[in-house]
GROMACS .gro file of C-alpha atoms in nm:
model
  237
    1UNK     CA    1  28.748  -4.933  11.291
    2UNK     CA    2  28.698  -4.938  11.673
    3UNK     CA    3  29.042  -4.785  11.726
    4UNK     CA    4  28.958  -4.518  11.465
    5UNK     CA    5  28.640  -4.437  11.645
    6UNK     CA    6  28.823  -4.420  11.982
    7UNK     CA    7  29.082  -4.187  11.836
    8UNK     CA    8  28.810  -3.967  11.689
    9UNK     CA    9  28.618  -3.953  12.018
   10UNK     CA   10  28.935  -3.856  12.212
   11UNK     CA   11  29.039  -3.584  11.975
   12UNK     CA   12  28.671  -3.453  11.957
   13UNK     CA   13  28.541  -3.482  12.298
   14UNK     CA   14  28.845  -3.553  12.509
   15UNK     CA   15  28.929  -3.204  12.632
   16UNK     CA   16  28.565  -3.126  12.690
   17UNK     CA   17  28.497  -3.450  12.878
   18UNK     CA   18  28.794  -3.433  13.109
   19UNK     CA   19  28.728  -3.069  13.193
   20UNK     CA   20  28.368  -3.138  13.283
   21UNK     CA   21  28.447  -3.465  13.463
   22UNK     CA   22  28.723  -3.321  13.681
   23UNK     CA   23  28.494  -3.026  13.782
   24UNK     CA   24  28.209  -3.253  13.882
   25UNK     CA   25  28.432  -3.494  14.069
   26UNK     CA   26  28.616  -3.215  14.268
   27UNK     CA   27  28.330  -2.975  14.332
   28UNK     CA   28  28.013  -3.171  14.258
   29UNK     CA   29  27.709  -2.946  14.248
   30UNK     CA   30  27.914  -2.637  14.344
   31UNK     CA   31  28.065  -2.640  14.002
   32UNK     CA   32  27.737  -2.545  13.840
   33UNK     CA   33  27.539  -2.307  14.073
   34UNK     CA   34  27.417  -2.088  13.794
   35UNK     CA   35  27.299  -2.392  13.588
   36UNK     CA   36  27.100  -2.521  13.892
   37UNK     CA   37  26.941  -2.181  13.949
   38UNK     CA   38  26.840  -2.174  13.580
   39UNK     CA   39  26.687  -2.507  13.594
   40UNK     CA   40  26.492  -2.421  13.906
   41UNK     CA   41  26.387  -2.084  13.751
   42UNK     CA   42  26.274  -2.247  13.426
   43UNK     CA   43  26.074  -2.508  13.612
   44UNK     CA   44  25.914  -2.235  13.830
   45UNK     CA   45  25.807  -2.027  13.530
   46UNK     CA   46  25.661  -2.350  13.378
   47UNK     CA   47  25.462  -2.424  13.687
   48UNK     CA   48  25.344  -2.061  13.736
   49UNK     CA   49  25.238  -1.996  13.380
   50UNK     CA   50  25.032  -2.317  13.362
   51UNK     CA   51  24.807  -2.171  13.647
   52UNK     CA   52  24.505  -1.965  13.568
   53UNK     CA   53  24.646  -1.684  13.782
   54UNK     CA   54  25.004  -1.707  13.673
   55UNK     CA   55  25.006  -1.708  13.288
   56UNK     CA   56  24.966  -1.320  13.248
   57UNK     CA   57  25.229  -1.233  13.516
   58UNK     CA   58  25.483  -1.448  13.353
   59UNK     CA   59  25.406  -1.304  13.015
   60UNK     CA   60  25.447  -0.952  13.155
   61UNK     CA   61  25.786  -1.018  13.299
   62UNK     CA   62  25.943  -1.273  13.063
   63UNK     CA   63  25.761  -1.297  12.729
   64UNK     CA   64  25.917  -1.128  12.427
   65UNK     CA   65  25.729  -1.070  12.094
   66UNK     CA   66  25.832  -0.871  11.801
   67UNK     CA   67  25.521  -0.653  11.827
   68UNK     CA   68  25.638  -0.539  12.173
   69UNK     CA   69  25.813  -0.197  12.207
   70UNK     CA   70  26.183  -0.249  12.178
   71UNK     CA   71  26.265  -0.113  12.522
   72UNK     CA   72  26.005  -0.350  12.683
   73UNK     CA   73  26.159  -0.647  12.481
   74UNK     CA   74  26.501  -0.552  12.615
   75UNK     CA   75  26.372  -0.530  12.979
   76UNK     CA   76  26.207  -0.875  12.941
   77UNK     CA   77  26.498  -1.046  12.762
   78UNK     CA   78  26.698  -1.152  13.072
   79UNK     CA   79  26.398  -1.351  13.215
   80UNK     CA   80  26.268  -1.454  12.873
   81UNK     CA   81  26.568  -1.691  12.862
   82UNK     CA   82  26.409  -1.908  13.130
   83UNK     CA   83  26.035  -1.900  13.013
   84UNK     CA   84  25.978  -2.230  12.824
   85UNK     CA   85  25.750  -2.256  12.538
   86UNK     CA   86  25.395  -2.360  12.620
   87UNK     CA   87  25.366  -2.593  12.329
   88UNK     CA   88  25.667  -2.808  12.405
   89UNK     CA   89  25.726  -3.055  12.692
   90UNK     CA   90  25.903  -2.877  12.980
   91UNK     CA   91  26.126  -3.183  13.052
   92UNK     CA   92  26.303  -3.113  12.714
   93UNK     CA   93  26.380  -2.747  12.808
   94UNK     CA   94  26.499  -2.854  13.146
   95UNK     CA   95  26.727  -3.120  13.015
   96UNK     CA   96  26.871  -2.882  12.758
   97UNK     CA   97  26.944  -2.609  13.033
   98UNK     CA   98  27.090  -2.868  13.263
   99UNK     CA   99  27.319  -3.026  13.007
  100UNK     CA  100  27.437  -2.733  12.796
  101UNK     CA  101  27.437  -2.460  13.057
  102UNK     CA  102  27.615  -2.696  13.294
  103UNK     CA  103  27.887  -2.780  13.042
  104UNK     CA  104  27.928  -2.407  12.946
  105UNK     CA  105  27.938  -2.288  13.313
  106UNK     CA  106  28.229  -2.533  13.380
  107UNK     CA  107  28.414  -2.467  13.058
  108UNK     CA  108  28.362  -2.104  13.011
  109UNK     CA  109  28.295  -1.975  13.357
  110UNK     CA  110  27.967  -1.837  13.492
  111UNK     CA  111  27.969  -1.492  13.352
  112UNK     CA  112  28.110  -1.576  13.007
  113UNK     CA  113  27.846  -1.848  12.974
  114UNK     CA  114  27.567  -1.604  13.064
  115UNK     CA  115  27.711  -1.346  12.829
  116UNK     CA  116  27.710  -1.580  12.524
  117UNK     CA  117  27.361  -1.710  12.625
  118UNK     CA  118  27.217  -1.358  12.630
  119UNK     CA  119  27.392  -1.266  12.317
  120UNK     CA  120  27.244  -1.568  12.140
  121UNK     CA  121  26.898  -1.480  12.281
  122UNK     CA  122  26.927  -1.118  12.189
  123UNK     CA  123  27.024  -1.201  11.831
  124UNK     CA  124  26.706  -1.419  11.794
  125UNK     CA  125  26.496  -1.137  11.927
  126UNK     CA  126  26.646  -0.872  11.696
  127UNK     CA  127  26.618  -1.095  11.389
  128UNK     CA  128  26.241  -1.143  11.448
  129UNK     CA  129  26.200  -0.756  11.417
  130UNK     CA  130  26.428  -0.732  11.119
  131UNK     CA  131  26.261  -1.029  10.939
  132UNK     CA  132  25.914  -0.893  10.988
  133UNK     CA  133  26.028  -0.555  10.862
  134UNK     CA  134  26.180  -0.730  10.545
  135UNK     CA  135  25.859  -0.900  10.484
  136UNK     CA  136  25.766  -1.250  10.358
  137UNK     CA  137  25.879  -1.180   9.990
  138UNK     CA  138  26.237  -1.153  10.119
  139UNK     CA  139  26.440  -1.472  10.160
  140UNK     CA  140  26.528  -1.356  10.510
  141UNK     CA  141  26.200  -1.201  10.578
  142UNK     CA  142  25.905  -1.322  10.796
  143UNK     CA  143  25.527  -1.279  10.774
  144UNK     CA  144  25.357  -1.008  10.980
  145UNK     CA  145  25.173  -1.260  11.184
  146UNK     CA  146  25.508  -1.380  11.350
  147UNK     CA  147  25.503  -1.043  11.532
  148UNK     CA  148  25.267  -1.208  11.774
  149UNK     CA  149  25.463  -1.520  11.831
  150UNK     CA  150  25.656  -1.558  12.149
  151UNK     CA  151  26.036  -1.593  12.132
  152UNK     CA  152  26.209  -1.920  12.169
  153UNK     CA  153  26.278  -1.920  12.538
  154UNK     CA  154  26.599  -2.098  12.644
  155UNK     CA  155  26.653  -2.287  12.323
  156UNK     CA  156  26.834  -2.003  12.126
  157UNK     CA  157  27.073  -1.977  12.426
  158UNK     CA  158  27.116  -2.346  12.432
  159UNK     CA  159  27.203  -2.359  12.071
  160UNK     CA  160  27.435  -2.069  12.085
  161UNK     CA  161  27.620  -2.193  12.388
  162UNK     CA  162  27.661  -2.548  12.233
  163UNK     CA  163  27.827  -2.411  11.920
  164UNK     CA  164  28.048  -2.166  12.117
  165UNK     CA  165  28.163  -2.449  12.363
  166UNK     CA  166  28.249  -2.691  12.085
  167UNK     CA  167  28.456  -2.417  11.908
  168UNK     CA  168  28.647  -2.332  12.221
  169UNK     CA  169  28.731  -2.698  12.305
  170UNK     CA  170  28.802  -2.822  11.958
  171UNK     CA  171  28.487  -3.035  11.907
  172UNK     CA  172  28.446  -2.893  11.554
  173UNK     CA  173  28.248  -3.181  11.409
  174UNK     CA  174  27.994  -3.165  11.694
  175UNK     CA  175  27.955  -2.800  11.649
  176UNK     CA  176  27.904  -2.832  11.284
  177UNK     CA  177  27.647  -3.108  11.347
  178UNK     CA  178  27.454  -2.859  11.568
  179UNK     CA  179  27.457  -2.596  11.291
  180UNK     CA  180  27.344  -2.850  11.031
  181UNK     CA  181  27.066  -2.980  11.256
  182UNK     CA  182  26.934  -2.621  11.289
  183UNK     CA  183  26.949  -2.562  10.918
  184UNK     CA  184  26.762  -2.887  10.855
  185UNK     CA  185  26.508  -2.786  11.112
  186UNK     CA  186  26.432  -2.457  10.930
  187UNK     CA  187  26.390  -2.647  10.594
  188UNK     CA  188  26.154  -2.907  10.740
  189UNK     CA  189  25.957  -2.677  10.963
  190UNK     CA  190  26.019  -2.318  10.858
  191UNK     CA  191  25.885  -2.126  11.159
  192UNK     CA  192  25.999  -1.831  11.374
  193UNK     CA  193  26.179  -2.050  11.637
  194UNK     CA  194  26.408  -2.228  11.383
  195UNK     CA  195  26.501  -1.899  11.221
  196UNK     CA  196  26.579  -1.751  11.566
  197UNK     CA  197  26.793  -2.039  11.633
  198UNK     CA  198  26.993  -1.977  11.312
  199UNK     CA  199  27.008  -1.599  11.405
  200UNK     CA  200  27.158  -1.707  11.753
  201UNK     CA  201  27.413  -1.927  11.579
  202UNK     CA  202  27.509  -1.629  11.344
  203UNK     CA  203  27.560  -1.398  11.637
  204UNK     CA  204  27.781  -1.646  11.813
  205UNK     CA  205  27.983  -1.714  11.492
  206UNK     CA  206  28.050  -1.339  11.468
  207UNK     CA  207  28.173  -1.342  11.829
  208UNK     CA  208  28.392  -1.647  11.745
  209UNK     CA  209  28.529  -1.471  11.447
  210UNK     CA  210  28.621  -1.164  11.650
  211UNK     CA  211  28.790  -1.360  11.924
  212UNK     CA  212  28.984  -1.568  11.666
  213UNK     CA  213  29.105  -1.252  11.497
  214UNK     CA  214  29.210  -1.096  11.825
  215UNK     CA  215  29.398  -1.409  11.923
  216UNK     CA  216  29.563  -1.429  11.583
  217UNK     CA  217  29.677  -1.065  11.637
  218UNK     CA  218  29.839  -1.155  11.972
  219UNK     CA  219  30.044  -1.445  11.829
  220UNK     CA  220  30.411  -1.381  11.817
  221UNK     CA  221  30.381  -1.082  12.049
  222UNK     CA  222  30.672  -1.093  12.304
  223UNK     CA  223  30.594  -1.034  12.665
  224UNK     CA  224  30.719  -0.715  12.826
  225UNK     CA  225  31.088  -0.735  12.919
  226UNK     CA  226  31.242  -0.618  13.246
  227UNK     CA  227  31.330  -0.259  13.253
  228UNK     CA  228  31.013  -0.152  13.041
  229UNK     CA  229  30.721   0.042  13.182
  230UNK     CA  230  30.489  -0.251  13.143
  231UNK     CA  231  30.705  -0.517  13.305
  232UNK     CA  232  30.612  -0.636  13.645
  233UNK     CA  233  30.803  -0.883  13.858
  234UNK     CA  234  30.643  -1.227  13.919
  235UNK     CA  235  30.429  -1.266  14.231
  236UNK     CA  236  30.589  -1.471  14.496
  237UNK     CA  237  30.391  -1.649  14.764
   0.00000   0.00000   0.00000
């Protein structure tokens, strides 16, 4: 049984673990500059928004609600990713950002990790508007009161990144567990945040499907041969 568990762990998390471990051992904190900046920015927003003078400025630059004009929501979305929820302990948000953003930055690269994070966040934001338009009588709809609820902050991005990284590195059971956990969350506590998490996952799944389709289309394609217009000689140092 122990050997079977070791084999499962090696296949499930081996590539992911060694990629992260190698980067941290060779580059240390320089491997995750974007993640460290995100953690500091999230902590700063949490500190400022809990001050009497700071709550409204943070809301003005990084708070997104479905009742806001769409253009304003789009402007606020980049910073909304780093504004933690007021009703949840900030240490949880900081731990999520540090762990998941750090792993994603190492495994995907800084800009791809940011792109996936913003895609997940934007999917949650768009779903809130669509859900309210559908109304509470629709299975996918939301009550009108949710238009005044703030978006999830970094959690939608964290969930989307976790699923995407698990897929890219073959940790399929772990990725499935994340999805199941989010579904259970909505069943137990059917609120806007939980549904936005599912919308974020749905957006990332669509991205994964498109990328898988493109990769399948490239299988079996022979590289350009010498003498053709697209062939270039190898670079020599």
